[in-house]
GROMACS .gro file of C-alpha atoms in nm:
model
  290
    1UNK     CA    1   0.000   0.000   0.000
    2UNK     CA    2   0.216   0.297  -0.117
    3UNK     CA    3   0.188   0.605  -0.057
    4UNK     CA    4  -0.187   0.488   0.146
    5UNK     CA    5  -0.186   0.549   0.553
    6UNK     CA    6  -0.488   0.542   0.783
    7UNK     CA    7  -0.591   0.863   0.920
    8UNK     CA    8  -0.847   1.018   1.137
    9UNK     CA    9  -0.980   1.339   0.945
   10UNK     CA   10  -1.107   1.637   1.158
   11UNK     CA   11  -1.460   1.788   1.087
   12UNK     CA   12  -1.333   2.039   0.857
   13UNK     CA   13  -1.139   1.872   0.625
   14UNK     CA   14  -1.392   1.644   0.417
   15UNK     CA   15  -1.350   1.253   0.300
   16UNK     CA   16  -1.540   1.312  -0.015
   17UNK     CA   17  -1.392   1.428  -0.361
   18UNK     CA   18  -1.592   1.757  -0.345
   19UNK     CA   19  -1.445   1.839  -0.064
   20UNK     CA   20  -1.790   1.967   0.098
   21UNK     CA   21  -1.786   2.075   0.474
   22UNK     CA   22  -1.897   1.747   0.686
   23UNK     CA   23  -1.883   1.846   1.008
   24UNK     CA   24  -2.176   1.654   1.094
   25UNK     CA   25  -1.986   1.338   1.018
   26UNK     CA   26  -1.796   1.154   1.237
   27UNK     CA   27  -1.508   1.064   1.080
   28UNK     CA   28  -1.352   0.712   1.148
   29UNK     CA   29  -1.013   0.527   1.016
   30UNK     CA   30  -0.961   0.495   0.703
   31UNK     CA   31  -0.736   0.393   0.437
   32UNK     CA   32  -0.659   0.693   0.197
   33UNK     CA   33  -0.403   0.808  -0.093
   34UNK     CA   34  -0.281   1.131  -0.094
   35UNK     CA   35  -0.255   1.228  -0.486
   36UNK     CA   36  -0.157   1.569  -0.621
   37UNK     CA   37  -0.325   1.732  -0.347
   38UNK     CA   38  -0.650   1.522  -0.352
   39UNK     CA   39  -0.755   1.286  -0.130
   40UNK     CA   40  -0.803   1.006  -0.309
   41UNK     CA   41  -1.029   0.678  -0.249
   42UNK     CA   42  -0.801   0.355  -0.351
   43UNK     CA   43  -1.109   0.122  -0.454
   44UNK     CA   44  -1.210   0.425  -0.715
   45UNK     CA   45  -0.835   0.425  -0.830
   46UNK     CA   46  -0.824   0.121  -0.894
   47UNK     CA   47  -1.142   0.103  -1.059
   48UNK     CA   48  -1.085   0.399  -1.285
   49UNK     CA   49  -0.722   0.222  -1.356
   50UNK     CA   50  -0.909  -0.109  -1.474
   51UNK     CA   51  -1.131   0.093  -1.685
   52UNK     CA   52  -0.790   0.259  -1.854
   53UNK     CA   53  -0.648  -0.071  -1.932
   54UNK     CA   54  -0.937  -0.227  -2.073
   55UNK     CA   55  -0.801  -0.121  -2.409
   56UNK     CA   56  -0.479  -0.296  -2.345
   57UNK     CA   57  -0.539  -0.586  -2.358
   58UNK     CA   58  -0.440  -0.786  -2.659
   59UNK     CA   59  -0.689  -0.928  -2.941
   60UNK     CA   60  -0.614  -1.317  -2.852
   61UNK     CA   61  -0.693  -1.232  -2.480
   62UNK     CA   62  -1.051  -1.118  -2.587
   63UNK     CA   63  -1.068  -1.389  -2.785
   64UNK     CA   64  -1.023  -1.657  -2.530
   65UNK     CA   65  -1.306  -1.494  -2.299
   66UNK     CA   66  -1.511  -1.472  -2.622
   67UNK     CA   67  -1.550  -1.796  -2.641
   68UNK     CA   68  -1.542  -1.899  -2.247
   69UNK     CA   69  -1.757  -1.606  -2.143
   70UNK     CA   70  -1.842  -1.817  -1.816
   71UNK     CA   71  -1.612  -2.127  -1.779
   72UNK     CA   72  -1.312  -1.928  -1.864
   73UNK     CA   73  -1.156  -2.076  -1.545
   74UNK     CA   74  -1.196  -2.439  -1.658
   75UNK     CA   75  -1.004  -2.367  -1.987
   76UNK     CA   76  -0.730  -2.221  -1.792
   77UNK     CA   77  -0.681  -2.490  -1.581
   78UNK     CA   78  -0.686  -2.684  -1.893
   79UNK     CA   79  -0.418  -2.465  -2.035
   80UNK     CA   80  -0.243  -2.553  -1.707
   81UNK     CA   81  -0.271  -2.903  -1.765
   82UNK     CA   82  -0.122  -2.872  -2.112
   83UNK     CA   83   0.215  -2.696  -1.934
   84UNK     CA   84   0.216  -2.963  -1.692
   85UNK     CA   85   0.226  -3.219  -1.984
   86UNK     CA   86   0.456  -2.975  -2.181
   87UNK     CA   87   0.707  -3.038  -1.855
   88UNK     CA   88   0.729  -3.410  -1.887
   89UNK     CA   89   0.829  -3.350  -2.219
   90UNK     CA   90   1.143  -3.118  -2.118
   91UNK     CA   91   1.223  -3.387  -1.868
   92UNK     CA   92   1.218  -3.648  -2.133
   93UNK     CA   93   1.457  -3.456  -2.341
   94UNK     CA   94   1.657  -3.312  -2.099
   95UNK     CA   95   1.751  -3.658  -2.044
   96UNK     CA   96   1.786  -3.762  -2.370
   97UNK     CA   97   2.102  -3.508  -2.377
   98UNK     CA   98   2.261  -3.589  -2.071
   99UNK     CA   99   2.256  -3.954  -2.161
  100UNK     CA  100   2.351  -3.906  -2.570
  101UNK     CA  101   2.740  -3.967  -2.623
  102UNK     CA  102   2.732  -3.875  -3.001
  103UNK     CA  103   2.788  -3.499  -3.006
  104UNK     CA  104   2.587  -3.451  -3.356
  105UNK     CA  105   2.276  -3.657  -3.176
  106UNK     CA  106   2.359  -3.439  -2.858
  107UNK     CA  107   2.310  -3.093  -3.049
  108UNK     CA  108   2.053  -3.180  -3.200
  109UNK     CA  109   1.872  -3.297  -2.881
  110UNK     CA  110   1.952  -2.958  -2.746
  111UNK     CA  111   1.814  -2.759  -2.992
  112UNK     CA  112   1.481  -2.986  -2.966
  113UNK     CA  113   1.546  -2.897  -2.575
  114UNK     CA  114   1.569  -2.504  -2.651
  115UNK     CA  115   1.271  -2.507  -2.869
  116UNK     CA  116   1.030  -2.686  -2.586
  117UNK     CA  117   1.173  -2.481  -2.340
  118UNK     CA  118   1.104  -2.150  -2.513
  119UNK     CA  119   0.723  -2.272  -2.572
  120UNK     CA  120   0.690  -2.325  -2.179
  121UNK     CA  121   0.787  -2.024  -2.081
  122UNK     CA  122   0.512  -1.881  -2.413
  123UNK     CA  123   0.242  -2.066  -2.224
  124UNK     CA  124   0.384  -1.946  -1.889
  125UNK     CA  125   0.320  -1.624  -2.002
  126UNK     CA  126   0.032  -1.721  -2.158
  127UNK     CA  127  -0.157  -1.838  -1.849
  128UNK     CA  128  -0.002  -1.511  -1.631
  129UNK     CA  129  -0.239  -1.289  -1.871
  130UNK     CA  130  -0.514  -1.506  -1.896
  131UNK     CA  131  -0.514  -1.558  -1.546
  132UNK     CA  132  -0.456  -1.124  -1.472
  133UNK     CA  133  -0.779  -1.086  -1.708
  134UNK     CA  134  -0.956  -1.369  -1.570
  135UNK     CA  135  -0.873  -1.207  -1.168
  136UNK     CA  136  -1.046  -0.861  -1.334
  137UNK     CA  137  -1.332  -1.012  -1.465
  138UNK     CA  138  -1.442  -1.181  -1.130
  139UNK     CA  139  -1.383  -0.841  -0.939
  140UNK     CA  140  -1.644  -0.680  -1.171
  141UNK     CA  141  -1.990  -0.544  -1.028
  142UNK     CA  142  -2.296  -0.673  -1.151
  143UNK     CA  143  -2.377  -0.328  -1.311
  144UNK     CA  144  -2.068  -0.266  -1.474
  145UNK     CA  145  -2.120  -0.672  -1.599
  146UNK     CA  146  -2.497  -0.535  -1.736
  147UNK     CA  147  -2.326  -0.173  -1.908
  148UNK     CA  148  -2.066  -0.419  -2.079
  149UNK     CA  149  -2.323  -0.664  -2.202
  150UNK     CA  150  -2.573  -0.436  -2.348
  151UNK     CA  151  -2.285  -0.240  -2.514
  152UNK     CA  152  -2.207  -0.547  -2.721
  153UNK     CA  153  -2.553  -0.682  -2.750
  154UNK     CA  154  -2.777  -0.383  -2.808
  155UNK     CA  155  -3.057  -0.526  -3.004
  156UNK     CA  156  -3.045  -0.924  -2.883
  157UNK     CA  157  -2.981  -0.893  -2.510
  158UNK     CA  158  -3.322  -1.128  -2.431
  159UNK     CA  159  -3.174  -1.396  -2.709
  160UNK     CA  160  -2.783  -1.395  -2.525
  161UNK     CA  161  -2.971  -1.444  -2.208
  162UNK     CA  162  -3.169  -1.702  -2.298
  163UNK     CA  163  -2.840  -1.866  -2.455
  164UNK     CA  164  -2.663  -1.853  -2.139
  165UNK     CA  165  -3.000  -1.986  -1.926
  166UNK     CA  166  -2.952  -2.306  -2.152
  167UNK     CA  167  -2.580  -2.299  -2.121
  168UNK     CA  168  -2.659  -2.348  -1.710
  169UNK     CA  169  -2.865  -2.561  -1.773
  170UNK     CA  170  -2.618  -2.800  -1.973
  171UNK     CA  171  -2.398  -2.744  -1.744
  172UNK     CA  172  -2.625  -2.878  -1.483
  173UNK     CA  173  -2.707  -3.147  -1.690
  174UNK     CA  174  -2.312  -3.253  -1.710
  175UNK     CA  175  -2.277  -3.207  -1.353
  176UNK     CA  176  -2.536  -3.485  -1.241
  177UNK     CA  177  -2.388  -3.679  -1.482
  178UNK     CA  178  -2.023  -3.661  -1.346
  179UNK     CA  179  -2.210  -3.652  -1.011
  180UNK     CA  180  -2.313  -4.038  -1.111
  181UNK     CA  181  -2.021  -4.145  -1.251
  182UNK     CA  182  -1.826  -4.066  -0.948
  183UNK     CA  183  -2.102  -4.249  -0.734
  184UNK     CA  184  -2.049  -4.553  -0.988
  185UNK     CA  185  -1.671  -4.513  -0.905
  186UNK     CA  186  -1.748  -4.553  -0.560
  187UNK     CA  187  -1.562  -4.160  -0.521
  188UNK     CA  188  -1.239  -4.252  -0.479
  189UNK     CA  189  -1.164  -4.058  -0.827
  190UNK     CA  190  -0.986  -3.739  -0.657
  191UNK     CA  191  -0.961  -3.601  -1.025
  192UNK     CA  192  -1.335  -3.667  -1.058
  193UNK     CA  193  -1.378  -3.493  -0.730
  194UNK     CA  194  -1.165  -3.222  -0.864
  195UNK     CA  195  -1.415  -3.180  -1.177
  196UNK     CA  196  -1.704  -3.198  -1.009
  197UNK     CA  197  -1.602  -2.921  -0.806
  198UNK     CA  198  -1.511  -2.741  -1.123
  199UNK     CA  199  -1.858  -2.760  -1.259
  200UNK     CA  200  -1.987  -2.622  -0.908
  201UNK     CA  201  -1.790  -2.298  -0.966
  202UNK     CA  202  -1.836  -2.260  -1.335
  203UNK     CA  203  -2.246  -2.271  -1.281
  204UNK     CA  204  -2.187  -2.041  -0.992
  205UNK     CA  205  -2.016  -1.783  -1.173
  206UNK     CA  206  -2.244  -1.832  -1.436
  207UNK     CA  207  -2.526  -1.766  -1.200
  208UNK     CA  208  -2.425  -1.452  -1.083
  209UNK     CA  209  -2.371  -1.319  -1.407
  210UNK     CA  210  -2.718  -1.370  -1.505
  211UNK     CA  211  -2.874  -1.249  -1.227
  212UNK     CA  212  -2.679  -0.932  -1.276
  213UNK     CA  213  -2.819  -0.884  -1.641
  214UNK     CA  214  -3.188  -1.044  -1.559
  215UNK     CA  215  -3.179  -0.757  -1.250
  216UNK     CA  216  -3.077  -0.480  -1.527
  217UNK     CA  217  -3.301  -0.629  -1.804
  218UNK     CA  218  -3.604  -0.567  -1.512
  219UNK     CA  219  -3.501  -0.251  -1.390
  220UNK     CA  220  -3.439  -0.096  -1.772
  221UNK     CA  221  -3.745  -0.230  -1.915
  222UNK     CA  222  -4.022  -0.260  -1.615
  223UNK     CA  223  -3.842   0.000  -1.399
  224UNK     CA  224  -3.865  -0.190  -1.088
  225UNK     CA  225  -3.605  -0.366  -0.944
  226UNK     CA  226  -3.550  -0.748  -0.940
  227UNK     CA  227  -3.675  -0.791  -0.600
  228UNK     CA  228  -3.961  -0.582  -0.634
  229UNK     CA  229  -4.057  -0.783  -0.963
  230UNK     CA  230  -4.024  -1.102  -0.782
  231UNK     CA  231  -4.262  -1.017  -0.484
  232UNK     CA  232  -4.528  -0.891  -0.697
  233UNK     CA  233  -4.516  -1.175  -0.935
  234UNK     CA  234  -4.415  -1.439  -0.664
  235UNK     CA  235  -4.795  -1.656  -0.605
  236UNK     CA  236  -4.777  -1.646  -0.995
  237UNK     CA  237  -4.427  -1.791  -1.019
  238UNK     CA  238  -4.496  -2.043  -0.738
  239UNK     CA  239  -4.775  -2.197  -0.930
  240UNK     CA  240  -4.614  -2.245  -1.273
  241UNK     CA  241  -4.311  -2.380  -1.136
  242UNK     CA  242  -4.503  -2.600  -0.951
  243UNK     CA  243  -4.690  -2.746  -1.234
  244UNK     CA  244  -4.395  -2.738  -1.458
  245UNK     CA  245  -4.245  -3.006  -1.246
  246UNK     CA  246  -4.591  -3.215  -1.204
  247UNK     CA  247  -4.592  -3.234  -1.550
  248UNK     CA  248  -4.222  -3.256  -1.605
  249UNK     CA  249  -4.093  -3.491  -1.258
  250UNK     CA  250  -3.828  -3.672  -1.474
  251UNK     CA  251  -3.727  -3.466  -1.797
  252UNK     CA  252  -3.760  -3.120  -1.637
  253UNK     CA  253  -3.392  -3.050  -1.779
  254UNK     CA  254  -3.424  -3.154  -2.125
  255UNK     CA  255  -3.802  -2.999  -2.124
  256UNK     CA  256  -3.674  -2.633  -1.942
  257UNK     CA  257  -3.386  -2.601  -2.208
  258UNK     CA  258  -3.678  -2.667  -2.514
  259UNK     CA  259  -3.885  -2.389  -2.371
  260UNK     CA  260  -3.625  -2.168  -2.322
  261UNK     CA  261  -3.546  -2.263  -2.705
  262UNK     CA  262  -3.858  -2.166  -2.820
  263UNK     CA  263  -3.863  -1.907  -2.621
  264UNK     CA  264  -3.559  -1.729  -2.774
  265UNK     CA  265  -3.666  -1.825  -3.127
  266UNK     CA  266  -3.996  -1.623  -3.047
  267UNK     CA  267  -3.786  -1.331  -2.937
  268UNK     CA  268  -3.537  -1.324  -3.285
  269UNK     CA  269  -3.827  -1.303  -3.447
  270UNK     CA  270  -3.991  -1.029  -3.245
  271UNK     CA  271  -3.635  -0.848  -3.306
  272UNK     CA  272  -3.591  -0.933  -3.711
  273UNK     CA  273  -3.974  -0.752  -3.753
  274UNK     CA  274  -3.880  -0.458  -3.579
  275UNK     CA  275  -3.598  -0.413  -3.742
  276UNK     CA  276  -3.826  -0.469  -4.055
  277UNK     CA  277  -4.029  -0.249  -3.950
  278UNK     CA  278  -3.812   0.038  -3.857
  279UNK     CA  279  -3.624   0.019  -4.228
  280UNK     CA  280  -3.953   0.005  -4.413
  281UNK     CA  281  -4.022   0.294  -4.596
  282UNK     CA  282  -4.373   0.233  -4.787
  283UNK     CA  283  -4.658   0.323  -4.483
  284UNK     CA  284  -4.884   0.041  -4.658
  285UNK     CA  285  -4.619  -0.221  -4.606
  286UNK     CA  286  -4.485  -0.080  -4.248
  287UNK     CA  287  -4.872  -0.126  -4.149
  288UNK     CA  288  -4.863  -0.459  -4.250
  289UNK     CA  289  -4.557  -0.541  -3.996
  290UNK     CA  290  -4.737  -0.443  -3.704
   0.00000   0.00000   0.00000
């Protein structure tokens, strides 16, 4: 904590970044930067310093989360996996040119050595990065996880939510079945164990991600917030879910992910005729999209 000290600030000299009189306040411990002549909060530094380097990170990096939006953890342990694998293969070699006698065999195992070598330490840094970005992304809020989602999704938010409601539920699908294969195994698999657990936190994070955007989704669109929604609608929720599992007791997985299916075919449609609709020029036509 450079340059940060705890202090005890008198009633004239303000805690906030307007510097307003507080004198009402009673001012406890806490920890502060002194910046330039501002008092400066280190949680907002550091969240205004994340928000600078969001540009610097490098194309493959955004890539990667791309494509694990919620599991990104799993595939870097899997990249981790790969290093470990990558090390056996060092060994391996590294012993192939202690033992060689022939000096042309020998350099040539070396260079083979060099060249493995110099990919471990490209994963190495590989996995630092992923792992930095991965670190950032958990310490996001749920709003600034909402303002980032409906910056890239504008127009199809309700279809990437549904998407990721059946990606949980997949997931929880593949957990129960690792769950019973590990039963079957009698658990004494500690790398089954391992994945299992894996699958725990990857629906988790997953979870609270959703939430996030179903809580900004309710609050932009209905102008309540999610708990609000929930109390007013909650004898109505109770009785559908209810009879969704009296008439679904055994294939409520496989049945949940069709409706949700359906349910974000319905809204692509919805979006591709207002988009119709909005480009159409001719009134008589435009009518006929309504």
């Amino acid at each position: 904590m450079a340059n940060t000290f705890f202090v005890v600030l008198p009633s004239n000299v303000s805690d906030y970044p307007d510097n307003k009189p507080n004198k009402y306040r009673v001012h406890l411990p806490k920890p502060i930067e002194f910046q330039g002549g501002n008092w400066e909060d280190p949680i907002k530094k550091r969240r205004r310093r994340d928000a600078r380097e969001v540009d610097t990170v490098p194309l493959w990096v955004k890539e990667f989360f791309n494509t694990y939006p919620h599991n990104y953890w799993e595939a870097i342990r899997d990249y981790e996996q790969e290093l470990e694998q990558h090390k056996v293969k060092i060994e391996e070699k590294t012993k192939q040119v202690l033992n060689e006698k022939d000096d042309i065999q020998k350099e040539e195992f070396q260079q083979q050595l060099d060249h493995l070598e110099s990919l471990s330490e490209g994963k190495k840094k590989e996995i630092r990065l992923l792992t930095e970005e991965a670190n950032k992304r958990d310490r996001l809020d749920g709003r600034l996880i909402a303002n980032q989602f409906f910056e890239q999704h504008p127009d199809d938010y309700h279809e990437q939510v549904i998407k990721m409601e059946i990606n949980i539920i997949v997931r929880y699908i593949e957990l129960e079945d690792k769950i019973k294969e590990s039963r079957e195994e009698g658990g004494k698999n500690v790398r089954s164990g391992e994945e299992i657990q894996r699958f725990i936190t990857s629906i988790k994070r997953m979870r609270k991600n959703l939430e996030a955007l179903e809580s900004a989704i309710i609050e932009r669109e209905l102008k309540i917030s999610r708990d609000e929604f929930n109390q007013q609608n909650s004898n109505t929720h109770s009785e559908f879910v209810q009879k969704f599992f009296d008439d679904h007791p055994v294939d409520h997985w496989s049945a949940l992910k069709k409706n949700l299916g359906d349910l974000q075919e319905l809204h692509k449609q919805i979006r591709e005729k207002r988009d119709a609709h909005s480009q159409e020029q001719d009134e008589e036509e435009k009518n006929k999209l309504k």
